[in-house]
Short mmCIF file of C-alpha atoms in Angstrom, two decimals:
data_model
loop_
_atom_site.label_atom_id
_atom_site.label_comp_id
_atom_site.label_asym_id
_atom_site.label_seq_id
_atom_site.Cartn_x
_atom_site.Cartn_y
_atom_site.Cartn_z
CA MET A 156 102.39 74.36 153.28
CA LYS A 157 102.66 77.04 150.46
CA ARG A 158 101.86 74.72 148.13
CA ARG A 159 98.54 73.63 150.34
CA PHE A 160 97.67 76.80 150.83
CA THR A 161 97.95 78.03 147.43
CA LEU A 162 96.06 74.72 146.29
CA LEU A 163 93.30 75.88 149.02
CA VAL A 164 93.03 79.04 147.79
CA LEU A 165 92.66 77.94 143.97
CA VAL A 166 89.79 75.64 145.26
CA LEU A 167 87.52 78.20 147.09
CA SER A 168 88.03 80.41 144.00
CA LEU A 169 86.64 78.16 141.83
CA VAL A 170 84.15 77.58 144.60
CA SER A 171 83.08 81.03 144.73
CA LEU A 172 83.22 81.42 140.70
CA ALA A 173 80.65 78.44 140.45
CA SER A 174 78.25 79.63 143.09
CA ALA A 175 77.71 82.99 141.22
CA ALA A 176 77.44 81.42 137.83
CA PRO A 177 75.58 82.26 135.29
CA ARG A 178 73.40 79.74 133.16
CA ILE A 179 74.04 79.24 129.66
CA PHE A 180 70.80 78.38 127.44
CA LEU A 181 71.67 76.58 124.19
CA ILE A 182 69.14 76.69 121.58
CA GLY A 183 69.82 74.54 118.48
CA ASP A 184 69.26 71.29 116.70
CA SER A 185 70.43 68.03 117.01
CA THR A 186 74.19 68.47 116.77
CA MET A 187 74.12 70.35 119.85
CA ALA A 188 71.51 68.31 121.82
CA ASN A 189 71.34 65.67 124.69
CA LYS A 190 70.89 62.52 123.69
CA PRO A 191 69.67 58.83 125.24
CA ALA A 192 72.53 57.69 127.76
CA ASP A 193 71.95 54.16 126.36
CA LEU A 194 73.03 55.65 122.71
CA PRO A 195 76.72 56.61 121.52
CA GLU A 196 75.40 59.63 119.94
CA TRP A 197 76.33 62.93 121.40
CA GLY A 198 75.68 66.64 121.06
CA TRP A 199 78.31 68.82 121.44
CA GLY A 200 76.21 70.85 123.95
CA MET A 201 76.59 67.57 126.29
CA ALA A 202 80.33 68.18 126.16
CA LEU A 203 80.34 71.70 126.86
CA GLY A 204 80.09 71.69 130.62
CA ALA A 205 83.41 69.56 131.08
CA PHE A 206 84.85 73.16 130.00
CA LEU A 207 83.34 75.32 132.85
CA VAL A 208 83.94 76.17 136.57
CA ASP A 209 79.91 74.23 136.93
CA PRO A 210 78.91 71.95 134.41
CA ALA A 211 75.55 72.67 135.83
CA MET A 212 75.47 76.32 134.07
CA VAL A 213 74.79 74.11 131.00
CA GLN A 214 70.51 74.42 130.28
CA ASN A 215 70.96 72.72 127.01
CA HIS A 216 67.32 72.99 125.22
CA ALA A 217 68.66 72.11 121.71
CA GLN A 218 66.56 69.46 120.21
CA ASN A 219 66.90 66.69 117.36
CA GLY A 220 65.22 68.00 113.98
CA ARG A 221 64.48 71.55 115.18
CA SER A 222 64.95 74.51 112.97
CA THR A 223 65.04 78.26 113.87
CA LYS A 224 60.92 77.93 112.74
CA SER A 225 59.72 75.06 114.45
CA PHE A 226 61.83 75.72 117.63
CA ILE A 227 59.66 78.75 117.89
CA ASP A 228 56.49 77.41 116.49
CA GLU A 229 56.29 74.54 119.24
CA GLY A 230 56.66 77.19 122.00
CA ARG A 231 60.35 75.95 122.53
CA TRP A 232 61.95 79.41 122.57
CA GLU A 233 59.09 81.19 124.43
CA LYS A 234 59.93 78.41 127.61
CA VAL A 235 63.50 79.64 127.08
CA ARG A 236 62.83 83.27 127.06
CA ALA A 237 60.51 83.17 130.29
CA GLU A 238 63.42 81.52 132.08
CA LEU A 239 65.98 83.94 131.41
CA LYS A 240 67.46 86.19 134.06
CA SER A 241 69.82 89.21 133.90
CA GLY A 242 73.46 87.73 133.83
CA ASP A 243 72.46 84.80 131.63
CA PHE A 244 73.67 83.91 128.28
CA VAL A 245 72.26 82.21 125.19
CA LEU A 246 73.90 80.22 122.55
CA ILE A 247 72.07 79.98 119.39
CA GLN A 248 73.30 77.39 116.53
CA PHE A 249 70.81 76.43 113.82
CA ALA A 250 70.81 75.45 109.90
CA HIS A 251 70.53 71.73 109.60
CA ASN A 252 66.96 71.71 109.77
CA ASP A 253 66.25 75.07 108.24
CA GLU A 254 67.86 73.93 104.66
CA LYS A 255 65.21 70.98 104.46
CA LYS A 256 62.94 73.14 101.50
CA ASP A 257 60.65 70.28 101.08
CA ASP A 258 59.37 70.86 104.66
CA PRO A 259 57.40 73.85 105.29
CA LYS A 260 56.81 73.02 109.18
CA ARG A 261 61.19 73.63 109.34
CA TYR A 262 62.34 75.62 106.25
CA ALA A 263 63.49 78.87 106.88
CA ASP A 264 65.04 80.77 103.99
CA PRO A 265 68.43 81.95 104.96
CA ALA A 266 68.06 85.16 102.95
CA THR A 267 64.70 86.38 104.80
CA THR A 268 63.29 84.08 107.81
CA TYR A 269 66.09 82.64 109.12
CA ARG A 270 67.88 85.97 109.58
CA ASP A 271 64.30 87.07 111.28
CA ASN A 272 64.20 84.18 113.92
CA LEU A 273 68.00 84.93 114.79
CA ARG A 274 67.24 88.44 115.15
CA ARG A 275 64.14 87.43 117.39
CA PHE A 276 66.23 85.49 119.52
CA ILE A 277 68.95 87.87 119.70
CA SER A 278 66.30 90.90 120.27
CA GLU A 279 64.16 89.06 123.19
CA THR A 280 67.50 87.57 124.90
CA ARG A 281 68.81 90.94 125.46
CA ALA A 282 65.31 92.25 126.60
CA GLN A 283 65.76 89.88 129.22
CA GLY A 284 69.05 91.15 130.41
CA ALA A 285 70.80 87.95 128.96
CA THR A 286 73.39 87.81 126.45
CA PRO A 287 73.21 86.36 123.42
CA LEU A 288 75.82 84.38 121.19
CA LEU A 289 76.00 83.31 117.74
CA ALA A 290 77.39 79.93 116.26
CA THR A 291 77.60 78.78 112.49
CA PRO A 292 76.18 75.59 111.93
CA VAL A 293 79.18 72.64 112.39
CA CYS A 294 80.16 71.13 109.22
CA ARG A 295 78.97 67.80 108.01
CA ARG A 296 81.70 64.95 106.92
CA LYS A 297 81.28 65.25 103.55
CA PHE A 298 84.08 64.78 101.19
CA ASN A 299 84.86 64.36 97.54
CA ALA A 300 86.84 61.72 95.44
CA ALA A 301 89.77 64.23 95.85
CA GLY A 302 89.69 64.19 99.81
CA LYS A 303 88.21 67.49 100.07
CA LEU A 304 85.70 68.93 102.45
CA THR A 305 82.86 69.99 100.74
CA ASP A 306 80.06 72.64 101.67
CA THR A 307 76.91 71.31 102.69
CA HIS A 308 75.62 74.46 104.16
CA GLY A 309 75.21 77.05 101.59
CA ALA A 310 73.97 80.45 102.44
CA TYR A 311 73.23 79.73 105.83
CA PRO A 312 76.48 80.28 107.53
CA ASP A 313 77.04 83.63 105.87
CA ALA A 314 73.76 84.31 107.00
CA VAL A 315 74.52 83.74 110.83
CA ARG A 316 77.82 86.14 110.29
CA ALA A 317 75.95 88.86 108.61
CA VAL A 318 73.11 88.84 111.63
CA ALA A 319 76.21 89.03 113.96
CA LYS A 320 77.92 91.97 112.19
CA GLU A 321 74.40 93.78 111.92
CA THR A 322 73.49 93.28 115.79
CA GLY A 323 77.13 93.29 117.31
CA VAL A 324 76.37 89.94 118.81
CA ALA A 325 79.54 87.74 119.33
CA LEU A 326 80.36 85.13 116.48
CA LEU A 327 81.37 81.49 117.29
CA ASP A 328 82.04 80.25 113.59
CA LEU A 329 82.16 76.97 114.02
CA GLU A 330 81.46 76.10 110.45
CA ARG A 331 84.95 77.23 110.04
CA ALA A 332 86.51 75.88 112.90
CA THR A 333 84.78 72.35 112.10
CA ALA A 334 85.63 72.76 108.36
CA ALA A 335 89.34 73.08 109.40
CA TRP A 336 89.54 70.14 111.65
CA LEU A 337 87.92 67.39 109.53
CA GLN A 338 90.21 68.57 106.74
CA ALA A 339 93.35 68.13 108.85
CA THR A 340 91.96 64.82 110.06
CA GLY A 341 91.09 63.49 106.55
CA ASP A 342 88.12 61.64 105.34
CA GLU A 343 88.54 57.92 106.70
CA PRO A 344 90.36 59.25 110.00
CA SER A 345 87.33 61.36 110.66
CA ARG A 346 84.76 58.69 110.73
CA LYS A 347 86.00 57.85 114.38
CA PHE A 348 84.28 61.38 115.74
CA PHE A 349 80.87 60.59 114.21
CA MET A 350 78.32 57.61 114.48
CA TRP A 351 79.87 55.68 112.15
CA ILE A 352 78.53 52.35 114.06
CA GLU A 353 79.79 48.79 112.36
CA PRO A 354 76.76 46.06 112.35
CA GLY A 355 76.72 44.40 115.86
CA ALA A 356 79.28 46.85 117.62
CA HIS A 357 76.14 48.26 119.51
CA PRO A 358 73.22 46.85 120.89
CA LYS A 359 70.53 49.48 120.26
CA ILE A 360 72.10 49.73 116.63
CA PRO A 361 72.06 46.24 115.37
CA ASP A 362 72.40 46.77 111.90
CA GLY A 363 74.96 49.47 112.29
CA ARG A 364 75.00 53.38 111.01
CA LYS A 365 76.96 55.26 108.56
CA ASP A 366 75.87 58.97 109.74
CA ASP A 367 77.98 62.00 108.88
CA THR A 368 75.92 64.76 110.67
CA HIS A 369 75.91 63.81 114.35
CA PHE A 370 78.75 63.10 116.81
CA VAL A 371 80.03 60.08 119.03
CA GLU A 372 81.86 61.62 122.28
CA ALA A 373 84.94 62.07 121.02
CA GLY A 374 83.37 64.30 118.02
CA ALA A 375 81.06 65.99 120.39
CA ARG A 376 84.18 66.94 122.97
CA GLN A 377 86.39 68.16 119.93
CA VAL A 378 83.38 70.36 118.46
CA ALA A 379 83.25 71.88 122.44
CA SER A 380 86.82 72.29 122.76
CA LEU A 381 86.85 74.31 119.29
CA ALA A 382 83.99 76.31 120.80
CA VAL A 383 85.77 76.91 124.05
CA ALA A 384 89.01 77.87 122.25
CA ASP A 385 87.09 80.89 120.40
CA ILE A 386 85.40 82.06 123.34
CA ARG A 387 89.10 82.48 124.71
CA ALA A 388 90.55 83.81 121.77
CA GLN A 389 88.01 86.67 121.38
CA LYS A 390 87.69 87.15 125.28
CA LEU A 391 84.27 87.16 125.50
CA PRO A 392 82.59 87.40 128.70
CA LEU A 393 81.76 83.86 128.68
CA ALA A 394 85.79 82.84 129.43
CA ARG A 395 85.52 84.05 133.01
CA TRP A 396 83.50 80.80 133.66
CA LEU A 397 85.64 78.53 131.69
CA LYS A 398 88.08 76.28 133.74
#
């Protein structure tokens, strides 16, 4: 009887939390974005809801191929900003496309424009009474001949860290967390977390794929778990809404 009562209290507590839960707006690139259900590819934002008291808290606005610059220029940020309410959160993770110097529609210099765009997201989020969170970009799966993971993001992770420190915004250092995970897992074993699809293994990808940037479901869930672990470790306000 006592056990049933304890279980009932727990269930009612979770229901109460879910009913009052804030929204978590995700803005970023393809490594975070929602993907079509008929593909094996997952952005890690798709896996985040499983760690929350209410999966519907996640409002995933991340989009394939977007940088801080194109996300703003296409009006995607304005759409998110207009929806924000007091108590909401905005989780910001860009860099993969900001790095593309040969594409003026997306490139953002890590020393100037990229930082300015992050500052804009932060200040406009705060102006709406919401809480911004910064995340460094997740690592690509790129190993050298000696089996050591190599850097592909250059100055961008440090730019995010600098803006977080300057503005007092909480930082989820996913670049370091995913680097440690991939290095510990190793070159060949880590392929199972990415879009390494054998020819003929999936009807939508008949020729197969070797993609060291984008995740399958297992990889997305692992990255989401790393983000959640950091939220818990830092005892951020968002931790209240974790399971």
